[in-house]
CSV table of C-alpha atoms and ligand atoms in Angstrom, one decimal:
chain,number,residue,atom,x,y,z
A,16,UNK,CA,-24.2,135.7,75.9
A,17,UNK,CA,-27.9,136.5,75.8
A,18,UNK,CA,-28.5,133.8,73.2
A,19,UNK,CA,-26.7,131.2,75.4
A,20,UNK,CA,-28.8,132.2,78.4
A,21,UNK,CA,-32.0,131.9,76.5
A,22,UNK,CA,-30.9,128.5,75.2
A,23,UNK,CA,-30.1,127.4,78.7
A,24,UNK,CA,-33.6,128.6,80.0
A,25,UNK,CA,-35.3,126.7,77.2
A,26,UNK,CA,-33.3,123.5,77.9
A,27,UNK,CA,-34.2,123.8,81.6
A,28,UNK,CA,-37.8,124.3,80.7
A,29,UNK,CA,-37.8,121.3,78.5
A,30,UNK,CA,-36.0,119.3,81.0
A,31,UNK,CA,-38.5,120.3,83.7
A,32,UNK,CA,-41.5,119.3,81.5
A,33,UNK,CA,-39.8,115.9,80.8
A,34,UNK,CA,-39.1,115.4,84.5
A,35,UNK,CA,-42.8,116.2,85.2
A,36,UNK,CA,-43.9,113.6,82.7
A,37,UNK,CA,-41.5,110.9,84.1
A,38,UNK,CA,-42.4,111.5,87.7
A,39,UNK,CA,-46.1,111.5,87.0
A,40,UNK,CA,-46.9,114.9,88.4
A,41,UNK,CA,-44.2,115.4,91.0
A,42,UNK,CA,-43.5,119.0,91.6
A,43,UNK,CA,-40.1,120.7,91.4
A,44,UNK,CA,-40.2,121.2,95.1
A,45,UNK,CA,-40.8,117.5,95.6
A,46,UNK,CA,-37.8,116.7,93.5
A,47,UNK,CA,-35.6,119.2,95.2
A,48,UNK,CA,-36.8,118.0,98.6
A,49,UNK,CA,-36.1,114.4,97.7
A,50,UNK,CA,-32.7,115.3,96.3
A,51,UNK,CA,-31.8,117.2,99.4
A,52,UNK,CA,-33.1,114.6,101.7
A,53,UNK,CA,-31.2,111.9,99.9
A,54,UNK,CA,-28.0,113.8,100.1
A,55,UNK,CA,-28.4,114.7,103.7
A,56,UNK,CA,-29.3,111.2,104.8
A,57,UNK,CA,-27.0,109.5,102.4
A,58,UNK,CA,-29.8,107.2,101.8
A,59,UNK,CA,-29.9,105.3,98.6
A,60,UNK,CA,-33.5,105.3,97.9
A,61,UNK,CA,-35.1,103.0,95.5
A,62,UNK,CA,-38.3,104.7,95.0
A,63,UNK,CA,-39.6,105.5,91.5
A,64,UNK,CA,-39.4,109.3,92.3
A,65,UNK,CA,-35.8,109.4,93.3
A,66,UNK,CA,-34.6,107.3,90.3
A,67,UNK,CA,-34.5,110.5,88.2
A,68,UNK,CA,-32.0,112.4,90.4
A,69,UNK,CA,-28.8,111.3,88.7
A,70,UNK,CA,-30.3,112.3,85.3
A,71,UNK,CA,-30.7,115.9,86.5
A,72,UNK,CA,-27.1,116.2,87.6
A,73,UNK,CA,-25.9,114.6,84.4
A,74,UNK,CA,-28.0,116.8,82.2
A,75,UNK,CA,-27.1,119.9,84.3
A,76,UNK,CA,-23.5,119.0,83.9
A,77,UNK,CA,-24.0,118.6,80.2
A,78,UNK,CA,-25.8,121.9,80.0
A,79,UNK,CA,-23.0,123.6,82.0
A,80,UNK,CA,-20.4,122.1,79.6
A,81,UNK,CA,-22.4,123.4,76.7
A,82,UNK,CA,-22.6,126.9,78.2
A,83,UNK,CA,-18.9,126.9,78.8
A,84,UNK,CA,-18.2,125.7,75.3
A,85,UNK,CA,-20.6,128.4,74.0
A,86,UNK,CA,-18.9,131.0,76.1
A,87,UNK,CA,-15.5,129.9,74.7
A,88,UNK,CA,-16.8,130.0,71.2
A,89,UNK,CA,-18.4,133.4,71.8
A,90,UNK,CA,-15.1,134.8,73.2
A,91,UNK,CA,-13.3,133.4,70.2
A,92,UNK,CA,-15.8,135.1,67.9
A,93,UNK,CA,-15.5,138.3,69.8
A,94,UNK,CA,-11.7,138.1,69.4
A,95,UNK,CA,-12.1,137.4,65.7
A,96,UNK,CA,-14.5,140.4,65.5
A,97,UNK,CA,-11.9,142.6,67.2
A,98,UNK,CA,-9.2,141.3,64.8
A,99,UNK,CA,-11.4,142.0,61.8
A,100,UNK,CA,-12.3,145.5,63.1
A,101,UNK,CA,-8.6,146.2,63.6
A,102,UNK,CA,-7.8,145.0,60.1
A,103,UNK,CA,-10.7,147.1,58.8
A,104,UNK,CA,-9.3,150.1,60.7
A,105,UNK,CA,-5.9,149.5,59.2
A,106,UNK,CA,-7.4,149.2,55.7
A,107,UNK,CA,-9.4,152.4,56.2
A,108,UNK,CA,-6.3,154.1,57.5
A,109,UNK,CA,-4.3,153.0,54.5
A,110,UNK,CA,-7.1,154.2,52.2
A,111,UNK,CA,-7.1,157.5,54.0
A,112,UNK,CA,-3.4,157.8,53.7
A,113,UNK,CA,-3.5,156.9,50.0
A,114,UNK,CA,-6.2,159.5,49.5
A,115,UNK,CA,-4.1,162.1,51.2
A,116,UNK,CA,-1.0,161.1,49.1
A,117,UNK,CA,-3.2,161.3,46.0
A,118,UNK,CA,-4.3,164.8,46.8
A,119,UNK,CA,-0.7,165.9,47.4
A,120,UNK,CA,0.4,164.3,44.2
A,121,UNK,CA,-2.4,165.9,42.3
A,122,UNK,CA,-1.4,169.3,43.7
A,123,UNK,CA,2.2,168.7,42.7
A,124,UNK,CA,1.1,167.6,39.2
A,125,UNK,CA,-0.9,170.8,38.8
A,126,UNK,CA,2.1,172.8,39.9
A,127,UNK,CA,4.2,171.0,37.4
A,128,UNK,CA,1.7,171.6,34.6
A,129,UNK,CA,1.5,175.2,35.5
A,130,UNK,CA,5.3,175.5,35.5
A,131,UNK,CA,5.5,173.8,32.1
A,132,UNK,CA,2.9,176.2,30.7
A,133,UNK,CA,4.9,179.1,32.2
A,134,UNK,CA,8.1,177.9,30.7
A,135,UNK,CA,6.4,177.4,27.3
A,136,UNK,CA,5.0,180.9,27.5
A,137,UNK,CA,8.4,182.3,28.5
A,138,UNK,CA,10.1,180.4,25.7
A,139,UNK,CA,7.5,181.7,23.2
A,140,UNK,CA,7.9,185.3,24.5
A,141,UNK,CA,11.7,185.0,24.7
A,142,UNK,CA,13.1,187.5,22.2
A,143,UNK,CA,15.0,185.9,19.3
A,144,UNK,CA,17.9,188.2,18.5
A,145,UNK,CA,20.8,187.3,16.1
A,146,UNK,CA,22.5,189.2,13.3
A,147,UNK,CA,25.4,188.7,11.0
A,148,UNK,CA,26.4,191.4,8.5
A,149,UNK,CA,29.2,192.2,6.0
A,150,UNK,CA,30.6,195.7,5.4
A,151,UNK,CA,30.4,196.2,1.6
A,152,UNK,CA,31.2,194.9,-1.8
A,153,UNK,CA,32.6,198.3,-2.8
A,154,UNK,CA,36.2,197.8,-1.6
A,155,UNK,CA,38.1,200.3,0.5
A,156,UNK,CA,36.5,202.5,3.2
A,157,UNK,CA,38.5,205.4,4.7
A,158,UNK,CA,40.8,206.7,5.9
A,159,UNK,CA,38.8,209.7,7.2
A,160,UNK,CA,40.0,212.4,9.7
A,161,UNK,CA,37.2,211.7,12.2
A,162,UNK,CA,35.5,208.7,13.7
A,163,UNK,CA,32.8,207.2,11.5
A,164,UNK,CA,30.3,204.5,12.4
A,165,UNK,CA,30.7,201.6,10.0
A,166,UNK,CA,27.4,200.8,8.2
A,167,UNK,CA,27.5,197.1,7.4
A,168,UNK,CA,25.2,196.9,4.4
A,169,UNK,CA,25.3,193.2,3.5
A,170,UNK,CA,22.7,191.4,5.7
A,171,UNK,CA,23.3,187.7,6.2
A,172,UNK,CA,21.0,187.3,9.1
A,173,UNK,CA,19.0,189.9,11.1
A,174,UNK,CA,16.5,188.0,13.3
A,175,UNK,CA,14.6,190.5,15.5
A,176,UNK,CA,15.8,193.4,13.4
A,177,UNK,CA,17.9,194.7,16.3
A,178,UNK,CA,20.7,195.7,13.8
A,179,UNK,CA,19.9,198.7,11.6
A,180,UNK,CA,21.7,198.7,8.2
A,181,UNK,CA,21.0,202.4,7.8
A,182,UNK,CA,22.8,203.5,11.0
A,183,UNK,CA,25.1,200.4,11.5
A,184,UNK,CA,23.9,200.3,15.1
A,185,UNK,CA,22.7,197.3,17.1
A,186,UNK,CA,20.1,198.2,19.7
A,187,UNK,CA,19.5,195.7,22.6
A,188,UNK,CA,15.7,194.9,22.6
A,189,UNK,CA,15.9,193.4,26.1
A,190,UNK,CA,18.1,193.4,29.2
A,191,UNK,CA,20.4,190.4,28.7
A,192,UNK,CA,23.8,188.9,28.0
A,193,UNK,CA,24.9,189.1,24.4
A,194,UNK,CA,27.8,188.0,22.4
A,195,UNK,CA,29.4,190.1,19.7
A,196,UNK,CA,32.3,189.5,17.3
A,197,UNK,CA,33.9,191.1,14.3
A,198,UNK,CA,36.6,190.7,11.7
A,199,UNK,CA,38.3,193.6,9.8
A,200,UNK,CA,40.2,193.2,6.6
A,201,UNK,CA,42.7,195.3,4.6
A,202,UNK,CA,44.6,194.6,1.4
A,203,UNK,CA,45.8,198.0,0.5
A,204,UNK,CA,49.6,198.1,1.0
A,205,UNK,CA,51.1,200.7,3.3
A,206,UNK,CA,47.7,201.2,4.9
A,207,UNK,CA,46.7,200.9,8.5
A,208,UNK,CA,43.7,198.8,9.5
A,209,UNK,CA,41.9,200.0,12.6
A,210,UNK,CA,38.4,199.4,13.8
A,211,UNK,CA,36.8,199.9,17.3
A,212,UNK,CA,33.8,198.2,19.0
A,213,UNK,CA,31.6,200.5,21.1
A,214,UNK,CA,29.0,199.9,23.8
A,215,UNK,CA,27.1,203.1,23.9
A,216,UNK,CA,29.9,205.8,24.2
A,217,UNK,CA,32.3,203.3,25.8
A,218,UNK,CA,35.0,201.8,23.7
A,219,UNK,CA,35.4,198.0,24.2
A,220,UNK,CA,38.4,197.5,21.9
A,221,UNK,CA,40.6,199.1,19.3
A,222,UNK,CA,41.9,196.5,16.9
A,223,UNK,CA,44.7,197.6,14.7
A,224,UNK,CA,47.3,196.2,12.2
A,225,UNK,CA,49.5,197.7,9.6
A,226,UNK,CA,49.8,196.4,6.0
A,227,UNK,CA,53.5,197.0,5.7
A,228,UNK,CA,54.0,194.6,2.8
A,229,UNK,CA,52.0,193.9,-0.2
A,230,UNK,CA,49.9,191.2,1.5
A,231,UNK,CA,46.7,191.4,3.5
A,232,UNK,CA,46.0,191.9,7.2
A,233,UNK,CA,43.0,191.1,9.4
A,234,UNK,CA,42.0,191.9,12.9
A,235,UNK,CA,39.3,190.0,14.9
A,236,UNK,CA,37.8,190.0,18.4
A,237,UNK,CA,34.8,188.8,20.3
A,238,UNK,CA,33.1,189.8,23.6
A,239,UNK,CA,30.3,188.7,25.9
A,240,UNK,CA,28.5,191.9,27.0
A,241,UNK,CA,25.8,192.6,29.5
A,242,UNK,CA,23.3,195.1,28.0
A,243,UNK,CA,20.3,196.9,29.2
A,244,UNK,CA,17.3,197.4,26.9
A,245,UNK,CA,18.2,200.3,24.5
A,246,UNK,CA,21.9,199.9,24.8
A,247,UNK,CA,23.8,200.4,21.5
A,248,UNK,CA,26.6,198.4,20.0
A,249,UNK,CA,28.4,199.5,16.9
A,250,UNK,CA,31.8,199.5,15.0
A,251,UNK,CA,33.8,202.6,14.4
A,252,UNK,CA,36.5,203.3,11.9
A,253,UNK,CA,39.5,205.0,13.6
A,254,UNK,CA,40.6,208.4,12.0
A,255,UNK,CA,43.5,207.9,9.6
A,256,UNK,CA,42.9,204.1,9.5
A,257,UNK,CA,41.1,202.2,6.7
A,258,UNK,CA,39.2,198.9,6.3
A,259,UNK,CA,38.2,197.0,3.2
A,260,UNK,CA,35.7,194.5,2.0
A,261,UNK,CA,34.5,192.9,-1.2
A,262,UNK,CA,32.4,190.0,-2.5
A,263,UNK,CA,34.5,187.7,-0.3
A,264,UNK,CA,32.8,189.0,2.9
A,265,UNK,CA,35.9,189.4,4.9
A,266,UNK,CA,34.9,192.4,7.1
A,267,UNK,CA,32.0,191.2,9.2
A,268,UNK,CA,30.1,192.0,12.4
A,269,UNK,CA,27.9,189.5,14.2
A,270,UNK,CA,26.0,189.3,17.5
A,271,UNK,CA,23.2,187.4,19.3
A,272,UNK,CA,21.4,187.3,22.6
A,273,UNK,CA,22.8,184.5,24.8
A,274,UNK,CA,20.0,184.9,27.4
A,275,UNK,CA,17.7,187.6,28.7
A,276,UNK,CA,18.2,188.8,32.3
B,304,LIG,C1,-11.3,151.1,65.0
B,304,LIG,O1,-11.5,152.5,64.9
B,304,LIG,C2,-12.5,153.0,65.8
B,304,LIG,C3,-12.7,154.5,65.4
B,304,LIG,O2,-11.4,155.1,65.2
B,304,LIG,C4,-12.0,152.8,67.2
B,304,LIG,O3,-13.0,153.3,68.1
B,304,LIG,C5,-11.8,151.3,67.5
B,304,LIG,O4,-11.3,151.1,68.8
B,304,LIG,C6,-10.8,150.8,66.5
B,304,LIG,N1,-10.8,149.3,66.6
B,304,LIG,C7,-9.7,148.7,66.7
B,304,LIG,C8,-9.8,147.2,66.9
B,304,LIG,O5,-8.5,149.2,66.6
B,305,LIG,C1,16.9,196.4,33.0
B,305,LIG,O1,18.0,196.5,33.9
B,305,LIG,C2,18.0,197.7,34.6
B,305,LIG,C3,19.3,197.7,35.5
B,305,LIG,O2,19.5,196.5,36.1
B,305,LIG,C4,16.7,197.8,35.4
B,305,LIG,O3,16.7,199.0,36.1
B,305,LIG,C5,15.5,197.7,34.5
B,305,LIG,O4,14.4,197.7,35.3
B,305,LIG,C6,15.6,196.5,33.7
B,305,LIG,N1,14.5,196.5,32.7
B,305,LIG,C7,13.7,195.5,32.4
B,305,LIG,C8,12.7,195.6,31.4
B,305,LIG,O5,13.9,194.4,33.1
B,306,LIG,C1,29.2,186.8,0.2
B,306,LIG,O1,27.9,186.9,0.6
B,306,LIG,C2,26.9,186.8,-0.5
B,306,LIG,C3,25.6,187.0,0.1
B,306,LIG,O2,25.2,186.0,1.0
B,306,LIG,C4,27.1,185.5,-1.2
B,306,LIG,O3,26.2,185.5,-2.3
B,306,LIG,C5,28.5,185.3,-1.7
B,306,LIG,O4,28.7,184.1,-2.3
B,306,LIG,C6,29.4,185.5,-0.6
B,306,LIG,N1,30.8,185.5,-1.1
B,306,LIG,C7,31.6,184.4,-1.0
B,306,LIG,C8,33.0,184.6,-1.6
B,306,LIG,O5,31.3,183.4,-0.4
C-alpha cells in the first residue's frame, strides 16, 4: 500500500511539473480556479490555459485505475502470502508430528531391543536339564525285604548333572515343570515286577506286573510334575518284587525340565 501511495505522489508530482511547463508558469491555484470557474459557469473556454483541464481528469482517472489495479494485485499477493503461510504452517505441523512419531518409534524400538536382550539373557541363563539312564547290565535286581532306591548306572544323557548315578536321585536345580518317565522289565518266570516313582517322600505311582508264564513283562509310566528347587525324584524297588536289565537297556528312567517357573 505504501509503495502505491509513493508511486501516486510521484506521478502527481511529475504531472504537476508537466502542467507547469505546458501552461507556461500557471500555478496550481490558477488551474484549480479555472477548472472550478469553468465547471460552475458551464463555460466552454477556449483559452490556452483551460485547454489542459480534460488532460488532468483523464490522467487522474488513469492514475485512479492504476491504484485500484495495484490494490487488487496487492490484495491478491496478500492472499497468496496467507495461503503460502498456511501451507508452511501445515508443513511445519506435519514435520513436528513426524518428529514426535519418530521419537515414539525410537523409544519403542529401544524397548524392543532391550526385551530381545533380556530374552537372550534369560535363554542363555535358562537351566538345561535332561537325563536318560539305564539300570544295569548285571541282570536281576531283588527281591529285597525293604524299599531300596534303584541306582540306574548306565548314563545315556545327563545334561545339567541333576541325576546322580551314585544315589539314583534326580534333584531339581530350579523351580519348574518337569517330565519323567520310566520302564521296568522282568524276564524271570514266577517273579513279580514292581517299581515305584517318588517325589520327595510322596509316592507318585506303583507299577506292578507278574511274570506268571515263561515270557517277559514290562511296566511303564510317565508324569508331568511341578517341582521346587531341591525336590527329589527317584525310583524305588518294592519289597518282595524284582526288576531286571541287561545290555538291551530295557529298564530305564528319563526326565527333563519342560520350563522353569
Ligand atoms: C501460522 O502459524 C502461526 C504461529 O502458530 C500463526 O500465528 C499464524 O496465524 C498461522 N498462519 C496461518 C495462515 O495459519
Ligand atoms: C520356588 O517356589 C517356591 C514356592 O512357590 C517359592 O517359595 C520360592 O521362592 C521359589 N524359588 C525360586 C528360586 O524361585
Ligand atoms: C545299550 O546302551 C549302550 C550304551 O549306550 C549301547 O552301547 C548298547 O548298544 C545298547 N544296547 C542295545 C541293545 O541297543
